[in-house]
Amino acid sequence: MQPDSRARTAPYAPASQAPRRTYGALDLGTNNCRLLIARPAPQGFIIVDAFSRIVRLGEGLATTGRLSDAAMDRAVSALRICGDKLRRRHVHICRSVATEACRRASNGAAFVERVRRETGIAIDIIPAEEEARLAVMGCHVLLEEGDGPALIFDIGGGSTELVLVDTSGPLPKTLDWYSAPWGVVSLTEIEPGDASTSEGRLDIYTRMRGRVNDSFSAFAARLPRAAREHMRLLGTSGTVTTLASVHLGLPSYDRSAVDGLIVPADSMRGVSQMLSRMSHAERVELPCIGHERADLVVAGCAILESILDIFPAERLGVADRGIREGILRTLMARDGFA
């Protein structure tokens, strides 16, 4: 199935229509550091500059409770690049946020102070509820039209946010939400095992699925009947965009092919189960996974399947947008840009 091109292109417009005012949004997650710089436009905003790097800030956090020196150094290196971009683009206002890794780490606040001192970037460590709200604001336009509540989810590096929304008004209204303490980094680290054999890989995946299902159970029990009768499901994260790329058989990642795509849920389950059975070396050979995602994507597959267990929609919407876009929309709305 092809992306909804109308929804996908809505936030963008020709540069000639954009005011001079420039905004920045930086999302420092457990696995990635992402920056987006944009200007308001009649249909939303246009992208001026962007940056993304896997920094694995939360590496080792599940076992030590702290951000490691190596992980912090990697993140600061990426943030220096972000700081240079913000200055070079003369950004009018920027909001920078950190999520689960900094929330959980005993030295998270000290790291944020180091970032301010060395890069000039002031980062807010935001609560899980705000993280979920920003993700919804950034991607809800890609939800399929329909009646009844819809579920939007964000599989991160250190946590997974599930948000049940009412879309009957001009903006989505949160009906219920849940933040699970498992993302692709934290779940991978908490469920180690021997992945050299097919039996070992099956055991790891089964334990991952069980842990996430247990975590989701209370939220699943709260889901209203209306949500189960009119199921609309939208995912935003590296996991769903990666699996969608594998589903499409892309030779390299292509945002225009993935953002706004609607995929049969059974197909995403099939891709998830296929990847969970592969060896690390086999996953590395897949073009849209490679070395950077080969060890973490299995945990993402386990989380996605658990979401499909509690919300068995027939189709899954895929969004290559989320927290950064939510920040930009919020900042621009405060300045009077619709």
XYZ file of C-alpha atoms in Angstrom:
338
model
C 0.000 0.000 0.000
C 1.217 3.483 -0.794
C 1.621 6.449 1.543
C -1.149 9.013 1.841
C 0.636 11.715 -0.148
C -1.800 14.437 0.924
C -1.124 13.773 4.612
C 2.581 13.253 4.072
C 3.193 16.559 2.324
C 0.883 18.680 4.478
C 3.634 20.011 6.795
C 5.770 21.239 3.897
C 5.524 24.121 1.440
C 7.740 26.071 -0.978
C 10.405 28.096 0.785
C 9.249 31.284 -0.911
C 6.050 31.194 1.182
C 7.852 30.959 4.544
C 8.349 33.840 6.959
C 11.893 34.580 8.022
C 11.379 33.337 11.588
C 13.122 30.017 12.150
C 12.417 27.392 14.830
C 14.370 24.437 16.147
C 13.369 21.175 17.861
C 15.895 18.788 19.361
C 15.028 15.345 20.704
C 17.736 13.534 22.676
C 16.473 10.016 23.197
C 17.899 6.842 24.642
C 19.195 5.774 21.237
C 19.088 8.790 18.893
C 19.889 12.482 18.803
C 17.638 14.290 16.320
C 17.349 17.933 15.310
C 14.832 19.639 13.040
C 14.968 23.300 11.970
C 11.958 24.753 10.169
C 10.046 27.888 9.187
C 6.266 28.410 9.293
C 4.342 27.999 6.060
C 0.619 28.209 5.170
C 0.220 24.406 5.308
C 2.376 23.898 8.395
C 6.122 24.369 8.080
C 9.042 23.793 5.748
C 12.237 22.019 6.765
C 15.358 24.195 6.668
C 17.858 21.732 8.145
C 17.901 18.389 9.929
C 20.299 16.099 11.743
C 20.069 12.576 13.124
C 22.664 10.334 14.726
C 22.485 7.129 16.735
C 24.342 7.898 19.986
C 23.050 5.120 22.304
C 22.952 7.414 25.291
C 21.184 4.748 27.333
C 23.726 2.018 26.661
C 24.315 0.106 29.900
C 21.724 2.138 31.812
C 19.489 -0.865 32.529
C 22.250 -2.527 34.537
C 24.153 0.428 36.055
C 21.465 3.081 36.515
C 23.897 5.663 35.108
C 24.847 7.189 31.759
C 28.288 5.899 30.863
C 31.174 8.221 30.056
C 31.427 6.833 26.510
C 27.703 7.291 25.878
C 27.756 10.860 27.178
C 30.778 11.665 25.020
C 28.980 10.352 21.926
C 25.911 12.430 22.715
C 27.901 15.612 23.374
C 29.727 15.157 20.075
C 26.390 14.980 18.235
C 24.977 17.902 20.206
C 27.939 20.093 19.245
C 26.926 19.583 15.617
C 23.354 20.500 16.520
C 24.531 23.649 18.277
C 26.518 24.692 15.219
C 23.472 24.185 12.990
C 21.235 26.203 15.301
C 23.664 29.103 15.275
C 24.340 28.935 11.536
C 20.601 28.921 10.743
C 19.938 31.865 13.102
C 17.187 29.965 14.887
C 14.648 32.306 16.495
C 13.606 29.871 19.219
C 14.488 26.264 19.952
C 13.246 23.723 22.423
C 15.503 20.785 23.292
C 14.193 17.807 25.238
C 15.627 14.608 26.700
C 13.530 11.554 27.448
C 13.796 8.181 29.180
C 17.579 7.789 29.477
C 17.991 11.114 31.267
C 14.810 10.554 33.294
C 16.099 7.255 34.671
C 19.830 7.938 35.028
C 21.106 9.012 38.429
C 23.506 11.355 36.627
C 20.967 12.607 34.072
C 20.770 16.124 35.521
C 24.567 16.380 35.712
C 24.804 15.340 32.070
C 22.297 18.019 31.037
C 24.401 20.617 32.833
C 27.498 19.370 31.002
C 25.659 19.726 27.688
C 24.701 23.328 28.512
C 28.267 24.138 29.513
C 29.973 22.538 26.508
C 27.482 23.166 23.695
C 25.276 26.038 24.860
C 22.149 23.887 24.425
C 19.701 23.956 27.337
C 17.888 20.614 27.493
C 14.645 19.940 29.380
C 14.234 16.447 30.813
C 10.539 15.954 30.111
C 8.135 13.531 31.825
C 6.737 10.571 29.920
C 3.300 12.196 29.653
C 4.727 15.209 27.820
C 6.798 12.937 25.590
C 3.621 11.123 24.594
C 1.757 14.394 23.990
C 4.485 15.781 21.733
C 4.663 12.558 19.729
C 0.905 12.678 19.155
C 1.017 16.355 18.126
C 3.755 15.556 15.640
C 2.139 12.657 13.803
C -1.642 12.570 14.374
C -2.388 14.019 10.916
C -1.393 10.644 9.472
C -4.138 8.733 11.296
C -6.649 7.094 9.004
C -10.047 8.756 9.008
C -12.670 6.980 11.063
C -14.865 6.944 14.128
C -14.017 6.016 17.670
C -10.737 6.240 19.570
C -7.400 5.549 17.898
C -4.090 4.339 19.332
C -0.822 6.138 18.628
C 2.408 4.572 19.846
C 6.059 5.536 19.986
C 8.661 2.785 20.469
C 11.719 4.564 21.780
C 15.108 3.472 23.009
C 14.275 3.415 26.706
C 10.461 3.423 26.828
C 7.336 2.914 24.758
C 4.441 5.371 24.893
C 0.890 4.260 24.120
C -1.722 7.014 23.708
C -5.435 6.473 23.159
C -6.847 9.546 21.433
C -10.217 10.960 20.448
C -10.007 12.500 16.980
C -13.515 13.936 16.737
C -12.243 17.515 17.222
C -9.706 19.622 15.311
C -6.896 18.390 17.583
C -6.595 14.936 19.168
C -7.712 14.644 22.776
C -5.890 12.166 25.015
C -8.292 9.668 26.566
C -5.699 7.435 28.223
C -1.965 6.830 27.995
C 0.724 4.530 29.286
C 4.517 4.612 29.291
C 6.189 1.203 29.452
C 9.795 1.130 30.716
C 10.893 -0.914 27.713
C 12.353 0.428 24.493
C 14.729 -1.158 22.020
C 17.831 -0.457 24.125
C 16.462 -1.250 27.583
C 14.665 -4.421 26.470
C 17.727 -5.701 24.593
C 19.907 -5.218 27.651
C 17.470 -6.743 30.163
C 16.887 -9.908 28.095
C 20.333 -11.189 27.038
C 20.925 -14.728 25.823
C 22.688 -16.969 23.349
C 21.704 -15.677 19.923
C 24.091 -17.957 18.054
C 21.445 -20.674 17.542
C 17.860 -20.590 16.320
C 16.694 -22.032 19.649
C 18.518 -19.316 21.557
C 17.057 -16.568 19.384
C 13.556 -17.981 19.886
C 14.096 -18.046 23.656
C 15.258 -14.417 23.730
C 12.326 -13.256 21.619
C 9.810 -15.223 23.682
C 11.121 -13.677 26.905
C 11.005 -10.203 25.381
C 7.411 -10.713 24.262
C 6.411 -11.994 27.682
C 8.001 -9.079 29.528
C 6.340 -6.474 27.300
C 2.959 -8.207 27.365
C 3.051 -8.202 31.164
C 3.882 -4.500 31.143
C 1.030 -3.682 28.746
C -1.606 -5.794 30.519
C -3.041 -3.106 32.812
C -3.367 -0.606 29.943
C -4.914 -3.273 27.720
C -7.559 -3.962 30.359
C -8.545 -0.272 30.331
C -9.077 -0.019 26.579
C -12.754 0.789 25.913
C -14.894 -1.449 23.756
C -15.308 1.357 21.208
C -11.573 1.332 20.586
C -11.677 -2.389 19.811
C -14.585 -2.009 17.390
C -13.122 0.822 15.295
C -9.409 0.157 15.376
C -7.067 2.763 13.962
C -3.389 2.353 14.770
C -0.454 4.668 14.052
C 3.174 4.107 14.993
C 6.021 6.587 15.096
C 9.563 5.397 15.734
C 12.650 3.947 14.130
C 11.179 0.490 14.663
C 8.039 0.967 12.572
C 9.807 2.930 9.835
C 12.543 0.283 9.650
C 10.080 -2.601 9.481
C 8.035 -0.754 6.868
C 11.195 -0.348 4.802
C 11.859 -4.093 5.030
C 8.227 -4.762 4.098
C 8.643 -2.609 0.980
C 12.012 -4.166 0.135
C 13.677 -0.764 -0.182
C 17.356 -0.766 -1.206
C 17.919 2.179 1.153
C 15.741 4.177 3.498
C 13.350 6.538 1.708
C 11.249 8.801 3.906
C 8.894 9.698 1.061
C 7.999 6.012 0.644
C 7.524 5.319 4.349
C 5.991 8.402 6.003
C 2.210 8.038 5.728
C 2.342 4.412 4.560
C -0.516 2.116 5.577
C 0.644 -1.497 5.994
C -1.400 -4.649 6.703
C -0.748 -5.533 10.345
C -0.184 -9.188 9.431
C 2.638 -8.105 7.127
C 4.343 -6.235 9.959
C 3.967 -9.292 12.181
C 5.528 -11.386 9.447
C 8.499 -9.040 9.115
C 8.914 -8.994 12.909
C 8.946 -12.767 13.191
C 11.317 -13.107 10.236
C 13.813 -10.688 11.789
C 13.592 -12.370 15.199
C 14.663 -15.673 13.631
C 17.617 -14.214 11.728
C 21.153 -14.161 13.038
C 22.842 -10.847 13.722
C 24.949 -11.253 10.565
C 21.841 -11.877 8.447
C 20.121 -8.771 9.779
C 23.216 -6.674 9.077
C 22.935 -7.617 5.402
C 19.447 -6.123 5.092
C 19.874 -2.656 3.529
C 17.533 -0.717 5.831
C 18.890 -2.299 9.012
C 22.678 -2.605 8.735
C 25.131 -2.553 11.629
C 23.485 0.321 13.504
C 20.112 -1.376 14.019
C 20.875 -5.091 13.732
C 21.196 -5.725 17.469
C 18.251 -3.549 18.579
C 15.593 -4.210 15.956
C 14.545 -7.549 17.487
C 13.448 -5.820 20.696
C 11.463 -3.365 18.566
C 9.785 -6.296 16.812
C 8.808 -7.819 20.169
C 7.292 -4.532 21.340
C 5.397 -4.029 18.084
C 3.912 -7.523 18.207
C 2.813 -6.940 21.788
C 1.051 -3.739 20.702
C -0.723 -5.673 17.955
C -1.759 -8.246 20.587
C -3.606 -5.664 22.679
C -4.846 -3.586 19.720
C -5.303 -6.018 16.813
C -6.038 -3.538 14.058
C -6.088 -4.782 10.479
C -3.790 -1.981 9.297
C -0.921 -0.026 10.762
C -0.096 3.551 9.849
C 3.592 4.480 9.746
C 4.915 7.926 10.645
C 8.439 9.229 10.156
C 7.635 12.183 12.383
C 6.973 12.623 16.069
C 8.412 14.566 19.005
C 10.391 17.103 16.964
C 7.411 17.925 14.775
C 5.240 18.161 17.883
C 7.669 20.665 19.406
C 7.720 22.743 16.210
C 3.926 22.843 15.951
C 3.645 23.876 19.599
C 6.238 26.646 19.313
C 4.759 28.027 16.111
C 1.206 27.937 17.477
C 2.326 30.027 20.448
C 3.578 32.646 18.003
C 0.285 32.701 16.126
C 1.120 30.358 13.249
C -1.664 27.824 12.708
